[in-house]
Amino acid sequence: MLRIVKILLILSVAAWALIGALGNIIDWGGTTGAVAAATSMSTFDTVPASARATSNPAVILIGALLITTFKIGAGALCLLGAWHMWDARRGDAADFAKAKSLALTGCGVAMFMLFAGWIVIAETWFELWRSPVLLDPVLGSAFRYGGFIAVIALFVGAREE
């Protein structure tokens, strides 16, 4: 039964990533708008770091494409990993551990996108932490998502005796 729970948790990460990517695609204006709000640093008062601000359409497009691509990649890896885990669910511990590899890679891709994209680039480089408008909806969500995905990865990745 524990293996089924692990598979369901990986499927939940896949659903998060793929539903998020679909939302990014359907509301492309909202996706690029969110990236533009972060990169333009327009949601808070000017500070010395404001020289880093950019409204360059290429930067905004690349950011939006990377976010969406990483979500699709994470979702696909988790789906494929869940499939492998399902096939190995009745096997021995070594077979099931081997089957988790793609699923855990998918979780890693999602955590990388959230940490590198939102924490390193948006929060640190573009100082999004200064924005009272975007602090909780963007950074709070990225932290919650990353935290849940990390806990799921640790739980799924735990060895079975």
CSV table of C-alpha atoms in Angstrom, one decimal:
chain,number,residue,atom,x,y,z
A,1,MET,CA,0.0,0.0,0.0
A,2,LEU,CA,2.9,2.4,0.7
A,3,ARG,CA,4.1,2.0,-2.9
A,4,ILE,CA,0.6,3.1,-4.1
A,5,VAL,CA,0.8,6.2,-1.9
A,6,LYS,CA,4.2,7.0,-3.4
A,7,ILE,CA,2.8,6.6,-6.9
A,8,LEU,CA,-0.2,8.8,-6.1
A,9,LEU,CA,2.1,11.5,-4.7
A,10,ILE,CA,4.2,11.5,-7.8
A,11,LEU,CA,1.0,11.7,-9.9
A,12,SER,CA,0.0,14.8,-7.8
A,13,VAL,CA,3.3,16.5,-8.7
A,14,ALA,CA,2.7,15.6,-12.4
A,15,ALA,CA,-0.8,17.1,-12.1
A,16,TRP,CA,0.5,20.3,-10.5
A,17,ALA,CA,3.1,20.7,-13.2
A,18,LEU,CA,0.9,19.9,-16.2
A,19,ILE,CA,-2.1,21.8,-15.0
A,20,GLY,CA,0.2,24.8,-14.3
A,21,ALA,CA,1.8,24.6,-17.7
A,22,LEU,CA,-1.6,24.4,-19.3
A,23,GLY,CA,-2.7,27.5,-17.4
A,24,ASN,CA,0.5,29.2,-18.5
A,25,ILE,CA,-0.3,28.4,-22.1
A,26,ILE,CA,-4.0,29.2,-22.0
A,27,ASP,CA,-3.4,32.5,-20.2
A,28,TRP,CA,-0.1,33.4,-22.0
A,29,GLY,CA,-0.8,37.1,-21.4
A,30,GLY,CA,-1.0,36.5,-17.7
A,31,THR,CA,2.2,34.4,-17.8
A,32,THR,CA,4.2,37.0,-19.6
A,33,GLY,CA,2.6,39.7,-17.5
A,34,ALA,CA,3.8,38.0,-14.3
A,35,VAL,CA,7.3,37.7,-15.7
A,36,ALA,CA,7.2,41.3,-16.9
A,37,ALA,CA,6.1,42.5,-13.4
A,38,ALA,CA,9.0,40.7,-11.8
A,39,THR,CA,11.7,41.8,-14.4
A,40,SER,CA,10.5,45.4,-14.6
A,41,MET,CA,10.6,45.8,-10.8
A,42,SER,CA,7.6,48.0,-11.2
A,43,THR,CA,5.6,46.8,-8.2
A,44,PHE,CA,7.7,48.6,-5.6
A,45,ASP,CA,9.5,51.9,-5.1
A,46,THR,CA,12.8,52.5,-6.9
A,47,VAL,CA,15.9,51.3,-5.1
A,48,PRO,CA,19.6,51.1,-6.1
A,49,ALA,CA,19.1,47.6,-7.6
A,50,SER,CA,16.4,49.1,-9.9
A,51,ALA,CA,19.1,49.4,-12.5
A,52,ARG,CA,18.7,45.7,-13.0
A,53,ALA,CA,15.1,46.2,-14.1
A,54,THR,CA,14.2,45.3,-17.7
A,55,SER,CA,11.1,45.3,-19.8
A,56,ASN,CA,12.9,43.7,-22.7
A,57,PRO,CA,10.4,41.5,-24.6
A,58,ALA,CA,13.0,38.9,-25.3
A,59,VAL,CA,13.8,38.5,-21.6
A,60,ILE,CA,10.2,38.3,-20.7
A,61,LEU,CA,9.5,35.7,-23.5
A,62,ILE,CA,12.5,33.6,-22.5
A,63,GLY,CA,11.4,33.6,-18.9
A,64,ALA,CA,7.8,32.6,-19.7
A,65,LEU,CA,9.0,29.9,-22.1
A,66,LEU,CA,11.4,28.5,-19.5
A,67,ILE,CA,8.8,28.4,-16.8
A,68,THR,CA,6.3,26.6,-19.1
A,69,THR,CA,8.9,24.2,-20.5
A,70,PHE,CA,10.3,23.2,-17.1
A,71,LYS,CA,6.7,22.5,-15.9
A,72,ILE,CA,6.0,20.4,-18.9
A,73,GLY,CA,9.3,18.5,-18.4
A,74,ALA,CA,8.7,18.0,-14.7
A,75,GLY,CA,5.2,16.8,-15.4
A,76,ALA,CA,6.2,14.4,-18.1
A,77,LEU,CA,9.1,12.9,-16.1
A,78,CYS,CA,6.7,12.4,-13.1
A,79,LEU,CA,4.1,10.8,-15.3
A,80,LEU,CA,6.6,8.4,-16.9
A,81,GLY,CA,8.2,7.8,-13.5
A,82,ALA,CA,4.8,6.9,-12.0
A,83,TRP,CA,4.2,4.5,-14.8
A,84,HIS,CA,7.5,2.8,-14.1
A,85,MET,CA,6.7,2.7,-10.4
A,86,TRP,CA,3.3,1.2,-11.1
A,87,ASP,CA,5.0,-1.5,-13.2
A,88,ALA,CA,7.5,-2.3,-10.4
A,89,ARG,CA,5.0,-2.0,-7.5
A,90,ARG,CA,4.9,-5.8,-7.0
A,91,GLY,CA,8.7,-6.3,-7.5
A,92,ASP,CA,11.4,-6.3,-4.9
A,93,ALA,CA,12.7,-3.2,-3.2
A,94,ALA,CA,15.6,-2.8,-5.7
A,95,ASP,CA,13.3,-2.9,-8.7
A,96,PHE,CA,11.0,-0.4,-7.2
A,97,ALA,CA,13.9,1.9,-6.2
A,98,LYS,CA,15.2,1.8,-9.7
A,99,ALA,CA,11.7,2.6,-11.1
A,100,LYS,CA,11.6,5.8,-9.0
A,101,SER,CA,14.5,7.5,-10.8
A,102,LEU,CA,12.4,9.4,-13.5
A,103,ALA,CA,9.8,10.4,-10.9
A,104,LEU,CA,12.5,11.8,-8.6
A,105,THR,CA,14.2,13.6,-11.6
A,106,GLY,CA,10.8,15.2,-12.4
A,107,CYS,CA,10.6,16.4,-8.8
A,108,GLY,CA,14.1,17.8,-9.0
A,109,VAL,CA,13.3,19.6,-12.3
A,110,ALA,CA,10.3,21.2,-10.6
A,111,MET,CA,12.3,22.2,-7.5
A,112,PHE,CA,15.0,23.6,-9.8
A,113,MET,CA,12.5,25.7,-11.7
A,114,LEU,CA,10.9,27.1,-8.5
A,115,PHE,CA,14.2,27.8,-6.7
A,116,ALA,CA,16.3,29.1,-9.6
A,117,GLY,CA,13.4,30.9,-11.3
A,118,TRP,CA,11.6,32.4,-8.5
A,119,ILE,CA,14.0,32.5,-5.5
A,120,VAL,CA,17.3,33.1,-7.3
A,121,ILE,CA,16.2,35.2,-10.3
A,122,ALA,CA,12.9,36.9,-9.3
A,123,GLU,CA,13.5,37.3,-5.5
A,124,THR,CA,17.3,37.8,-5.4
A,125,TRP,CA,18.2,39.5,-8.8
A,126,PHE,CA,15.0,41.4,-9.3
A,127,GLU,CA,14.4,41.9,-5.6
A,128,LEU,CA,10.8,40.7,-5.7
A,129,TRP,CA,10.8,40.4,-1.9
A,130,ARG,CA,10.4,44.2,-1.9
A,131,SER,CA,7.0,44.0,-3.6
A,132,PRO,CA,4.0,44.0,-1.3
A,133,VAL,CA,1.8,43.1,-4.3
A,134,LEU,CA,3.8,40.0,-5.5
A,135,LEU,CA,5.5,38.8,-2.3
A,136,ASP,CA,2.9,36.3,-1.1
A,137,PRO,CA,1.2,35.3,-4.4
A,138,VAL,CA,4.5,34.6,-6.2
A,139,LEU,CA,7.2,33.9,-3.7
A,140,GLY,CA,4.9,32.4,-1.1
A,141,SER,CA,3.4,30.0,-3.7
A,142,ALA,CA,6.9,29.1,-5.1
A,143,PHE,CA,8.1,28.3,-1.6
A,144,ARG,CA,5.0,26.2,-0.8
A,145,TYR,CA,5.2,24.3,-4.0
A,146,GLY,CA,8.9,23.7,-3.7
A,147,GLY,CA,8.5,22.6,-0.1
A,148,PHE,CA,5.7,20.1,-0.8
A,149,ILE,CA,7.5,18.7,-3.8
A,150,ALA,CA,10.7,18.3,-1.8
A,151,VAL,CA,8.9,16.5,1.0
A,152,ILE,CA,7.2,14.3,-1.6
A,153,ALA,CA,10.6,13.5,-3.2
A,154,LEU,CA,12.1,12.7,0.2
A,155,PHE,CA,9.2,10.4,1.0
A,156,VAL,CA,9.1,8.7,-2.4
A,157,GLY,CA,12.9,8.4,-2.4
A,158,ALA,CA,13.1,6.8,1.0
A,159,ARG,CA,14.5,3.3,0.9
A,160,GLU,CA,12.3,0.4,1.7
A,161,GLU,CA,13.6,-2.4,3.9
